[in-house]
mmCIF file of C-alpha atoms and ligand atoms in Angstrom:
data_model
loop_
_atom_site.group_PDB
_atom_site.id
_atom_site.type_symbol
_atom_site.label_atom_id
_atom_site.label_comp_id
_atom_site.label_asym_id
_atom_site.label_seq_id
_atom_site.Cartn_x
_atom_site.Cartn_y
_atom_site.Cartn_z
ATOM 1 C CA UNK A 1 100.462 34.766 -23.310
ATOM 2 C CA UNK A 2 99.217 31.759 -25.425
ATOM 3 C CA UNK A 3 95.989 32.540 -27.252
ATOM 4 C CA UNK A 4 94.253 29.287 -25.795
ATOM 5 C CA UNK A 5 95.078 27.355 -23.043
ATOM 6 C CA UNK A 6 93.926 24.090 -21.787
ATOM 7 C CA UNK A 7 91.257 24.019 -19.480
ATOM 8 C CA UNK A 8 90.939 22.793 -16.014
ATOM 9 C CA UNK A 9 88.357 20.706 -14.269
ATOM 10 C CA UNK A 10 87.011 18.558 -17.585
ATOM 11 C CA UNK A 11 86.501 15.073 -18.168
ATOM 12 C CA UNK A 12 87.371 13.026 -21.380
ATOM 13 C CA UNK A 13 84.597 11.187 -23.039
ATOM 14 C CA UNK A 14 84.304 8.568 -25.655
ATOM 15 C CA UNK A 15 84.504 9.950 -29.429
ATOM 16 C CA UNK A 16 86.582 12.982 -28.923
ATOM 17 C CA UNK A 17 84.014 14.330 -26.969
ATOM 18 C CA UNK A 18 84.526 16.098 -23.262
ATOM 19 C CA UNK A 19 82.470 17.384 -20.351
ATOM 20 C CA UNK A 20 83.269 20.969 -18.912
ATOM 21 C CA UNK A 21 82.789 20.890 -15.002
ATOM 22 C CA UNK A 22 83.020 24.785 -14.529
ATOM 23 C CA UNK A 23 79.399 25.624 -14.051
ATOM 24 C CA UNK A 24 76.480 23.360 -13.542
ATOM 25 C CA UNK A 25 75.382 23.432 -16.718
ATOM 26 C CA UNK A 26 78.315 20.393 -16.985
ATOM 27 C CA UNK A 27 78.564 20.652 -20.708
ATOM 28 C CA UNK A 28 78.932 17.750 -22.570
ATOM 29 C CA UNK A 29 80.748 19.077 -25.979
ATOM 30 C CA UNK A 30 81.551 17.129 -29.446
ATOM 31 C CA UNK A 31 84.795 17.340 -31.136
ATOM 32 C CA UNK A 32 85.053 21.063 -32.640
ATOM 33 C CA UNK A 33 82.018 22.407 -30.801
ATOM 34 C CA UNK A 34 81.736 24.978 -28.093
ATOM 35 C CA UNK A 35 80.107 24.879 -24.782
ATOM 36 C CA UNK A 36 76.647 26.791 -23.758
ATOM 37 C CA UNK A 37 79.077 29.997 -22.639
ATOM 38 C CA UNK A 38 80.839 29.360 -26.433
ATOM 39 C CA UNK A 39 84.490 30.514 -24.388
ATOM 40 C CA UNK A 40 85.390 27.216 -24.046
ATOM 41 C CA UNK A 41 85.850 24.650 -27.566
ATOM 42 C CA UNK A 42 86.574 21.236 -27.954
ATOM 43 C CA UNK A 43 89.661 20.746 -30.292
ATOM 44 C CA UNK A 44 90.973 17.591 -31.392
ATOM 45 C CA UNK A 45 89.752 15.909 -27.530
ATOM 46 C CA UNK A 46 90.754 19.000 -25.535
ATOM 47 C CA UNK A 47 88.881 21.764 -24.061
ATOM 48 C CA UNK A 48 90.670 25.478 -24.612
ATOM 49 C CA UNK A 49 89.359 28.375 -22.980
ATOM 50 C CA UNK A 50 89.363 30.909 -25.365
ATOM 51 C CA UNK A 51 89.348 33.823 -22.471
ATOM 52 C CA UNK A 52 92.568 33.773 -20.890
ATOM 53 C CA UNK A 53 93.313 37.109 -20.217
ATOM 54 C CA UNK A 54 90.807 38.743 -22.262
ATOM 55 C CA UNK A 55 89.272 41.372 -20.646
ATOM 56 C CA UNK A 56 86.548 43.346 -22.036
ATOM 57 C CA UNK A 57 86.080 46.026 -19.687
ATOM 58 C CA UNK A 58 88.298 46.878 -16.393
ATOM 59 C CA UNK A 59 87.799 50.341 -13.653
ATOM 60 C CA UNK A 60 88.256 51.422 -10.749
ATOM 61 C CA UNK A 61 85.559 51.876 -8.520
ATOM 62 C CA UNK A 62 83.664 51.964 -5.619
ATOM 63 C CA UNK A 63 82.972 48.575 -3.778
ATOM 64 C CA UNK A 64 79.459 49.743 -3.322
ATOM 65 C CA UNK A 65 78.732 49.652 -6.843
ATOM 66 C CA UNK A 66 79.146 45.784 -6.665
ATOM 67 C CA UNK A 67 77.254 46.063 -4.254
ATOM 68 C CA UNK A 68 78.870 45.013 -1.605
ATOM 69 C CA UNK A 69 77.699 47.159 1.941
ATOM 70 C CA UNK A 70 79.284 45.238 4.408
ATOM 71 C CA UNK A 71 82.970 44.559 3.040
ATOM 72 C CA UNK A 72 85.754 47.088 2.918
ATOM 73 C CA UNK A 73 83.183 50.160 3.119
ATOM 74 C CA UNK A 74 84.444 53.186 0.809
ATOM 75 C CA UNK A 75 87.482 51.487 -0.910
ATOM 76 C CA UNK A 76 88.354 51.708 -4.220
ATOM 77 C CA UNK A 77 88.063 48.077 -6.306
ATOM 78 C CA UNK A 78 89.483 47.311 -9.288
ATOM 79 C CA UNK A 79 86.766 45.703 -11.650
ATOM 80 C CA UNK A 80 87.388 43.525 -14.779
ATOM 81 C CA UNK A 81 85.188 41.570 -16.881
ATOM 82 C CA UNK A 82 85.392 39.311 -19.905
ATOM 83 C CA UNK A 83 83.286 38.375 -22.327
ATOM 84 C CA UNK A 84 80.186 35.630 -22.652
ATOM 85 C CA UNK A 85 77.594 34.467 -20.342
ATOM 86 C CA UNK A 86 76.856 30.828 -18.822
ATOM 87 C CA UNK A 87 72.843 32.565 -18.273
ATOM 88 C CA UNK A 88 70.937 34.130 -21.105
ATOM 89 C CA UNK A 89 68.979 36.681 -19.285
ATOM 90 C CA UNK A 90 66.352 38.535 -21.062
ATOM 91 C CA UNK A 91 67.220 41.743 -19.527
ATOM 92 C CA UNK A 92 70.860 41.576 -18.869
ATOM 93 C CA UNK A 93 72.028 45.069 -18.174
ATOM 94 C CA UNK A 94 75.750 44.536 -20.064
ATOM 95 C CA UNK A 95 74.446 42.497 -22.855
ATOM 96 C CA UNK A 96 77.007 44.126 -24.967
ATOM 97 C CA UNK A 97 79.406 42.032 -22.826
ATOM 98 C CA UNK A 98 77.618 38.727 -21.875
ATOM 99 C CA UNK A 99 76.399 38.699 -25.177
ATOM 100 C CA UNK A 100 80.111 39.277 -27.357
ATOM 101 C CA UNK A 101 80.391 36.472 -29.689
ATOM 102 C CA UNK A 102 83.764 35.454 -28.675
ATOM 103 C CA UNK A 103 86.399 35.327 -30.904
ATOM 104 C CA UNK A 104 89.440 32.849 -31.215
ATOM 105 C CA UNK A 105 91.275 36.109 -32.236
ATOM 106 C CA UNK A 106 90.495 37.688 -29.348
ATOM 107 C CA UNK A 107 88.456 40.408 -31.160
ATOM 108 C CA UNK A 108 86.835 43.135 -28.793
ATOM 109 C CA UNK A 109 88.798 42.572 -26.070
ATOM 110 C CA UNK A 110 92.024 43.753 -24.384
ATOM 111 C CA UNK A 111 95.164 40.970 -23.670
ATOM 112 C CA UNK A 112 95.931 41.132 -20.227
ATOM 113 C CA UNK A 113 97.506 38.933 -18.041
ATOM 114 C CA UNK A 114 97.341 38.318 -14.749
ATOM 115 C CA UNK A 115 100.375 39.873 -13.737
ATOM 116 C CA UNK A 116 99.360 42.875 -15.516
ATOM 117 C CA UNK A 117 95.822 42.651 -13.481
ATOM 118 C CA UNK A 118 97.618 43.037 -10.369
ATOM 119 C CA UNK A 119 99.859 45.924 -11.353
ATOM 120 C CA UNK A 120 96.854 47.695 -12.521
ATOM 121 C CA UNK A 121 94.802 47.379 -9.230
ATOM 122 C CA UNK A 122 98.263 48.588 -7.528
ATOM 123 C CA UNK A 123 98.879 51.666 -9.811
ATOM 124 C CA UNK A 124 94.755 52.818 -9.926
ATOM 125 C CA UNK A 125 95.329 52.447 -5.928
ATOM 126 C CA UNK A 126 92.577 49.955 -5.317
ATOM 127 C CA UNK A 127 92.495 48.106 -2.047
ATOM 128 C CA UNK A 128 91.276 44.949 -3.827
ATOM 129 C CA UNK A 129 90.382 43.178 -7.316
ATOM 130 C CA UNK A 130 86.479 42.158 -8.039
ATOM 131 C CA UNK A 131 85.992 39.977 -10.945
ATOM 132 C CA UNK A 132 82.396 41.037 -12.384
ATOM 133 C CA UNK A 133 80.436 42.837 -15.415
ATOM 134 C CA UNK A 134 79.964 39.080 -16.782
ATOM 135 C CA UNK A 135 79.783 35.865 -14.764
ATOM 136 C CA UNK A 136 83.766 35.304 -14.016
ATOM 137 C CA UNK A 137 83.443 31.524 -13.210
ATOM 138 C CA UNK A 138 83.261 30.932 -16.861
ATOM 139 C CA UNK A 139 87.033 32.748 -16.434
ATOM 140 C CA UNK A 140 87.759 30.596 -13.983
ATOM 141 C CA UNK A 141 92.001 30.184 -14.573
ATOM 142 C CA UNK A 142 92.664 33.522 -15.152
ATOM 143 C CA UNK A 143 90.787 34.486 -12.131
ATOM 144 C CA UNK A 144 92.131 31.928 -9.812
ATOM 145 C CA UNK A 145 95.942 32.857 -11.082
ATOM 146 C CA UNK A 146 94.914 36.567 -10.632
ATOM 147 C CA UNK A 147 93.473 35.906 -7.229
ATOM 148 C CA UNK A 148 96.276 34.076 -6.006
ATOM 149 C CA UNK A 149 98.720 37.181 -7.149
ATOM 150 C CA UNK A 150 96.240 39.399 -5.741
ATOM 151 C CA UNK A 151 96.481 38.088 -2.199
ATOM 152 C CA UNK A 152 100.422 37.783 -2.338
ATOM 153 C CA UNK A 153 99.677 41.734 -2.716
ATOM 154 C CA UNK A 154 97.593 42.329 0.607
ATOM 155 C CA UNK A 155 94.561 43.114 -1.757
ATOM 156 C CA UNK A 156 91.028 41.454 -1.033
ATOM 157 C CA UNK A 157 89.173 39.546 -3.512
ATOM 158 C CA UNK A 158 85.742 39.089 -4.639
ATOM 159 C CA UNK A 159 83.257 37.570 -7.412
ATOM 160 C CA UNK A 160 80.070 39.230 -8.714
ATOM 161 C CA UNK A 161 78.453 36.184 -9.761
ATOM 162 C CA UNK A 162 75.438 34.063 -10.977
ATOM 163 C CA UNK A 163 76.127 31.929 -8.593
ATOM 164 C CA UNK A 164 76.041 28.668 -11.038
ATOM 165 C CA UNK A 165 79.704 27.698 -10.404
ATOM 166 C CA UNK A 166 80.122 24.023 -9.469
ATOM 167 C CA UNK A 167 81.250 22.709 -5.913
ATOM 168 C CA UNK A 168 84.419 21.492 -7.365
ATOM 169 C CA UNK A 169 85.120 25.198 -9.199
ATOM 170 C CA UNK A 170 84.582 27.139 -6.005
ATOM 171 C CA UNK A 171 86.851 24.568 -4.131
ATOM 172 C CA UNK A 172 89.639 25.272 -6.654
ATOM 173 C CA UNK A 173 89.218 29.195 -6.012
ATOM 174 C CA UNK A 174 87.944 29.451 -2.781
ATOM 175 C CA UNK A 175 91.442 29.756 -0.856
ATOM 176 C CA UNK A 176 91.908 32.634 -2.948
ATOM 177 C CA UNK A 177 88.411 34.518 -2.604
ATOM 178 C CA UNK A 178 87.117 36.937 0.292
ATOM 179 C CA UNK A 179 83.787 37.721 -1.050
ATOM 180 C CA UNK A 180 80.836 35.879 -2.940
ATOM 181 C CA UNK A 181 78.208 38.845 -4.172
ATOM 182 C CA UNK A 182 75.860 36.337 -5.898
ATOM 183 C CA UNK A 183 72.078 36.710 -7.287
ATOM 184 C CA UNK A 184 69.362 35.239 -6.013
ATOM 185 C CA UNK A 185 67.121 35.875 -8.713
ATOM 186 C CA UNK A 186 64.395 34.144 -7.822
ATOM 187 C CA UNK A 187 62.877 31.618 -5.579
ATOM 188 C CA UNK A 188 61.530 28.777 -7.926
ATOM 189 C CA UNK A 189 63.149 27.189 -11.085
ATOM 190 C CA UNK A 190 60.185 28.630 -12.961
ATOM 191 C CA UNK A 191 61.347 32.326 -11.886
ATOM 192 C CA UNK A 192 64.774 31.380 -12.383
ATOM 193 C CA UNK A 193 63.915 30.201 -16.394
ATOM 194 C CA UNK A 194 61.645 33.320 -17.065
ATOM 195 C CA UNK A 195 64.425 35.328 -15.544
ATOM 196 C CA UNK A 196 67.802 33.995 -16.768
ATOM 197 C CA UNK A 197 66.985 31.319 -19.208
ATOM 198 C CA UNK A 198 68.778 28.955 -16.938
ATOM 199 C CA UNK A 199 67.052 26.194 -14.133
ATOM 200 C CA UNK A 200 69.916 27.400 -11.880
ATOM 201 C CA UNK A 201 67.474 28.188 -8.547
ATOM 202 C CA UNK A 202 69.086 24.714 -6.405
ATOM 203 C CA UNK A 203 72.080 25.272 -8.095
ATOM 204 C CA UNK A 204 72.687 28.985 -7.185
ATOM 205 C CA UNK A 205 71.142 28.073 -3.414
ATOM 206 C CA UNK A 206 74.022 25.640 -3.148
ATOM 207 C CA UNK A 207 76.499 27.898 -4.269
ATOM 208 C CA UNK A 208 75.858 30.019 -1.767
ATOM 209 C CA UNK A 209 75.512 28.289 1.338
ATOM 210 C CA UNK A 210 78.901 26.461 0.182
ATOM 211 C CA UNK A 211 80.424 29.852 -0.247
ATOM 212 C CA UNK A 212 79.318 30.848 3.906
ATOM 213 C CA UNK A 213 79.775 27.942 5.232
ATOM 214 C CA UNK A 214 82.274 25.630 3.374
ATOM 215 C CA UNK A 215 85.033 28.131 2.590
ATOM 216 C CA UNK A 216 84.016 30.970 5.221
ATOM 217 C CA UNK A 217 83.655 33.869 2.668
ATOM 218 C CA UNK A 218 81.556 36.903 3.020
ATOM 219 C CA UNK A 219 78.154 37.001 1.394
ATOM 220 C CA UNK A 220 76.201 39.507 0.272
ATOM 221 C CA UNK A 221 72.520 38.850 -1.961
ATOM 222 C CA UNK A 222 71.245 40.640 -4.561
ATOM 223 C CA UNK A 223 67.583 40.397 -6.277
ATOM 224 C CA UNK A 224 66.907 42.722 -9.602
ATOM 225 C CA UNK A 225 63.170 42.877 -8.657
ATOM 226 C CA UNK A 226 61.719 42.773 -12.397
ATOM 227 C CA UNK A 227 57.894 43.126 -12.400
ATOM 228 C CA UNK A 228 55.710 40.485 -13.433
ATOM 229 C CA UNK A 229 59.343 38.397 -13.709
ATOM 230 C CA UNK A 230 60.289 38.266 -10.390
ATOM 231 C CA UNK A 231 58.445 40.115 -7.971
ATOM 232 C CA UNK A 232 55.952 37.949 -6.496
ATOM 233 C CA UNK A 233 56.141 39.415 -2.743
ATOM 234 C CA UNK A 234 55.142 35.848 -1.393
ATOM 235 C CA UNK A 235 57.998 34.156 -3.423
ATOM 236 C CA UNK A 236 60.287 36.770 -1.908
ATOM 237 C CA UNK A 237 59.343 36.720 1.475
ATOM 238 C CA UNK A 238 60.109 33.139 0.938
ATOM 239 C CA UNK A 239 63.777 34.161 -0.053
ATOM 240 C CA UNK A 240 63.975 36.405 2.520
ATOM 241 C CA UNK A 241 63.431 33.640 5.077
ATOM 242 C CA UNK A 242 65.862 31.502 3.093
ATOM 243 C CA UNK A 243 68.718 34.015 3.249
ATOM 244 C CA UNK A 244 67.676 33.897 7.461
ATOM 245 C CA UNK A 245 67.579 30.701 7.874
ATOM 246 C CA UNK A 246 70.755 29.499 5.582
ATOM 247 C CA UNK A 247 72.952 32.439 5.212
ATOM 248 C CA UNK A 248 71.943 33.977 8.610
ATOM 249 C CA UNK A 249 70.283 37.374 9.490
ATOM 250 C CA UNK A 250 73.408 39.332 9.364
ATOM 251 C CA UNK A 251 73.660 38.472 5.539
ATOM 252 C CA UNK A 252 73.215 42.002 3.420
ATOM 253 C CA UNK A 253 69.797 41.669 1.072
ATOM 254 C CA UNK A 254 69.778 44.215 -1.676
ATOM 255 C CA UNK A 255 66.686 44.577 -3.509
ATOM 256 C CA UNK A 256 67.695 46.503 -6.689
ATOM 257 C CA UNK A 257 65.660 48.702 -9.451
ATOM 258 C CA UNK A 258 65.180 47.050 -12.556
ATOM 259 C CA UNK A 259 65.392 49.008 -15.780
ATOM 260 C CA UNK A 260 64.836 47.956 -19.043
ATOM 261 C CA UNK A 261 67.170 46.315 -21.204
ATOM 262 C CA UNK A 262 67.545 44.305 -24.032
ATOM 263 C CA UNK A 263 64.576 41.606 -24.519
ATOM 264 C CA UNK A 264 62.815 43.090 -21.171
ATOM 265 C CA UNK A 265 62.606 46.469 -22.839
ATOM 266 C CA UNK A 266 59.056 46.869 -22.691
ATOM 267 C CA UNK A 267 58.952 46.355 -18.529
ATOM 268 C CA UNK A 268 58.632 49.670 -16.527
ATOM 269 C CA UNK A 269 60.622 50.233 -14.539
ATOM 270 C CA UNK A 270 60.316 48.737 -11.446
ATOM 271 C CA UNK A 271 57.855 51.295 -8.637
ATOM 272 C CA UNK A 272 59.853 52.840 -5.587
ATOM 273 C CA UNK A 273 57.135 51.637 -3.539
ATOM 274 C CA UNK A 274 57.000 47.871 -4.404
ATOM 275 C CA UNK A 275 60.881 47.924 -3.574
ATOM 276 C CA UNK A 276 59.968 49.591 -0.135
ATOM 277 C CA UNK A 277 57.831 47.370 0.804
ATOM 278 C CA UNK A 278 59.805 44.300 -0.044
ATOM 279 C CA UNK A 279 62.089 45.771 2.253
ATOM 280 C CA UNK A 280 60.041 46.025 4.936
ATOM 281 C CA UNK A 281 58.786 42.184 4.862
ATOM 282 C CA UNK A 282 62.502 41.168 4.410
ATOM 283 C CA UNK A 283 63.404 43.286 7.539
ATOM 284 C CA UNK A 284 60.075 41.672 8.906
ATOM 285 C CA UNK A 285 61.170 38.449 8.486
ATOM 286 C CA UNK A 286 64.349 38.871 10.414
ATOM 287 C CA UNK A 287 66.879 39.931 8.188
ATOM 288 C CA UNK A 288 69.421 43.040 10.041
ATOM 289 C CA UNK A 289 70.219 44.734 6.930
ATOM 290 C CA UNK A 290 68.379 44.912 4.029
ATOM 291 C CA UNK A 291 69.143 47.510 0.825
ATOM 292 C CA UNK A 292 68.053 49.402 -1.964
ATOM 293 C CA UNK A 293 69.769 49.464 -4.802
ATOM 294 C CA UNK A 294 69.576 51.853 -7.855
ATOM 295 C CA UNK A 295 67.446 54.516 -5.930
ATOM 296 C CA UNK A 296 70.549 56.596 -5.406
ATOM 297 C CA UNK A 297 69.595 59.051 -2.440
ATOM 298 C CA UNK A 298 66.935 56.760 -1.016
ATOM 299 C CA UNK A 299 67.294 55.965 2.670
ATOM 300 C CA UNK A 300 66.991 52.289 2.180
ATOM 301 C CA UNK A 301 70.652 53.048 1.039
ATOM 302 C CA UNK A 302 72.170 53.305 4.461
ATOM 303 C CA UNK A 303 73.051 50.886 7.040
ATOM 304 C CA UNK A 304 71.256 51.334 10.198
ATOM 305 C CA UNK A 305 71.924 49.387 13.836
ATOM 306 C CA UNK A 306 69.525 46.804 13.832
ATOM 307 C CA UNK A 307 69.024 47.036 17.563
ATOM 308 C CA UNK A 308 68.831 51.027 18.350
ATOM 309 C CA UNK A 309 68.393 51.790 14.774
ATOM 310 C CA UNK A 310 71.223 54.391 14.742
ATOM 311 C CA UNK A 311 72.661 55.152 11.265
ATOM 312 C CA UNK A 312 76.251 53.815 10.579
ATOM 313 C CA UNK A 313 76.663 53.771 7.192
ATOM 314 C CA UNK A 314 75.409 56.725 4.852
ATOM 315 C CA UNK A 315 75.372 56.539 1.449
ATOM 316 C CA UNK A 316 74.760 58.885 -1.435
ATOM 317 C CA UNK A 317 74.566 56.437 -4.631
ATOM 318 C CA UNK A 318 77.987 54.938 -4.410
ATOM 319 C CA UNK A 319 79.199 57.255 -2.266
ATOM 320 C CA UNK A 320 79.837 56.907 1.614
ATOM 321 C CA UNK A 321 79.110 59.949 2.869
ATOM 322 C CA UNK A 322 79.435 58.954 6.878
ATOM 323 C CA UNK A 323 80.596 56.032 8.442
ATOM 324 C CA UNK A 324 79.818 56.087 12.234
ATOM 325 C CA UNK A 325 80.976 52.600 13.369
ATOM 326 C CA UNK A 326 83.560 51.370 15.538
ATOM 327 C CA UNK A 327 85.668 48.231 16.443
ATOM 328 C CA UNK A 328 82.885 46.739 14.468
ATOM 329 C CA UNK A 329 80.422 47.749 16.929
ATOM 330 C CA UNK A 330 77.481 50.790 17.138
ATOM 331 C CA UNK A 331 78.756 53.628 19.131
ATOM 332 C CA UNK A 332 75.399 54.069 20.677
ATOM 333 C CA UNK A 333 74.559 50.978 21.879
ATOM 334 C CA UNK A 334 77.336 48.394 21.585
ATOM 335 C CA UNK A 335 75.615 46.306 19.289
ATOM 336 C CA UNK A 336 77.796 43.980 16.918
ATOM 337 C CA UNK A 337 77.873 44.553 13.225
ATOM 338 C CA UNK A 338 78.818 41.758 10.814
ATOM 339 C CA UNK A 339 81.484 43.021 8.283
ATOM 340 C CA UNK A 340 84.968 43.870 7.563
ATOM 341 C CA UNK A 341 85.448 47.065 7.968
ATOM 342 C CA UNK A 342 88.767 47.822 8.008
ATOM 343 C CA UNK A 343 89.053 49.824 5.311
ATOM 344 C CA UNK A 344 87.808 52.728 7.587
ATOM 345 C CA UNK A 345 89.088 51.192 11.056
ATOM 346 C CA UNK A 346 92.461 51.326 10.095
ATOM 347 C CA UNK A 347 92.224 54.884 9.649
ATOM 348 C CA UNK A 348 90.799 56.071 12.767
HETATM 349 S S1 SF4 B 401 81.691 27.085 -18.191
HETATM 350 FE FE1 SF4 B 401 79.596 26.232 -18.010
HETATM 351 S S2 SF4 B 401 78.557 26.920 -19.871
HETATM 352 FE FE2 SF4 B 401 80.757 27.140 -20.240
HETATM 353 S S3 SF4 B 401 81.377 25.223 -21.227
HETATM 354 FE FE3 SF4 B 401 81.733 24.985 -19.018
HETATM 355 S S4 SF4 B 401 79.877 24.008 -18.227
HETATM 356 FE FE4 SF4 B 401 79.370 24.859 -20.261
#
């Protein structure tokens, strides 16, 4: 594998200099400069991604750990991550990664190629591939050429993401991708700056709603409810309604547990109640299922019918400890549930 490879989806400028169109950010970057992410360098008039099979961290585990609640239930997922960030969030729980000054050499990270992705997921018996731990559109080649492998495979696909991809990077992987988990941080650009550093709120909103409804992928939300940061109840009742009204009601909300990292070290911990009664208001508001996340035990962890309120899903942590639907439906009253669940109906 070459150490650099060309970039896609950039523009030329005048004066050696070139625009990255990965992320919104659009960076514009001089000759022998990197952009805001610093994986991606201008030499000589060309923009060379200097992550290409670099992986920093890759497991197996759970899907729920993503989370994702309403996709493939209980199957194993093979997780990688590179290194960099296109945010710089105060409290970024794998700074060590997003943070990794990245290294022509390669330095800190593991060479492995696509190909190699693919085998792994197949030998670690994983029913699909999740790019995550860092924001993978900044990775966007290797993970298209790994997604593309991974469905010739049968496996699913997904992103853990920011969400600040640009239309024209999600069109390039979107035939590839099954599943969008994307944060909603926060419901104003001023959250969204205190938060990740980033005015990404419109941005991130966009991303999403292309995700649904342009290229028909599943969509699950998470919010890290930070306090004073992020946890204005109004502001996320106002999400809440959002994810309704754009995304649709059947569109998993999980409201996760902050704990303190890295410039946010000095934040409790965010209260069990505050995170119940966000809960409640989202459920209020409309929305069918709506989680806790890092509360491992908690009953806001399962997934209850929204109509009879008969538990389906239980979960201890990332564990699936019962799983009580079927043919998509709630054995006690009929009711539809939005998901794939196949990983379980296949084996009943
Ligand atoms: S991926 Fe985003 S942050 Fe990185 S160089 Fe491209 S536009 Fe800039």
């Amino acid at each position: 594998m070459k150490e650099m490879i060309e970039t896609i989806l950039y523009d030329k400028l005048e004066d050696n200099k070139v625009r990255c169109n990965i992320c919104r950010h659009r960076c514009m970057i001089p000759y022998g400069k990197y952009g805001y992410c610093r994986t991606r360098m201008n030499r000589d008039g060309i923009l060379y991604t200097l992550i290409f099979g670099r992986v920093s961290s890759f497991n197996a585990n759970p899907i729920e750990m993503k989370p994702l609640f309403h996709f493939f239930p209980g199957s194993l997922c093979f997780s990688m991550g590179t290194s960099g960030c296109n945010f710089r969030c105060p409290g970024c729980q794998n700074w060590e990664i997003s943070r990794m000054i990245v290294e022509e050499s390669g330095a800190g990270t593991e060479k492995i190629t696509p190909e190699e992705s693919i085998a792994l997921a197949v030998r670690y018996k994983c029913q699909g591939i999740s790019w995550t731990f860092n924001e993978p559109a900044i990775w966007l080649e290797y993970t298209v050429d790994g997604a593309k492998r991974a469905k010739e495979k049968g496996l699913y696909t997904a992103y853990v993401t920011n969400g600040f991809i640009t239309p024209e990077g999600l069109d390039i992987i979107s035939p590839y991708l099954d599943a969008f988990r994307v944060d909603i941080k926060g419901f104003s650009e001023e959250t969204y700056k205190k938060i990740s550093s980033v005015s990404a709120w419109s941005g991130v909103l966009d991303s999403a709603k292309r995700a649904k409804h342009n290229h028909n992928m599943h969509v699950e939300c998470v919010t890290n409810v930070t306090h004073g940061i992020n946890d204005d109840e109004n502001e996320l009742l106002e999400m809440a309604q959002w994810i309704r009204d754009e995304l649709g009601p059947d569109t998993p909300w999980h409201i996760t547990r902050f704990y303190p990292h890295l410039d946010f070290s000095n934040i409790p911990i965010t209260p069990i109640s505050n995170l119940e009664r966000i809960r409640r208001r989202g459920l209020d508001a409309g929305l069918r299922y709506v989680y806790l996340g890092n509360v491992p035990g908690h009953p806001g962890e399962n997934t209850y019918c929204y109509t009879c309120k008969e538990m389906l899903i239980e979960r201890k942590g990332y564990l699936v400890m019962k799983f009580n639907i079927k043919n998509g439906r709630c054995p006690e009253c009929d009711t539809e549930i939005a998901g794939i669940f196949s990983a379980f109906e296949t084996k009943s």
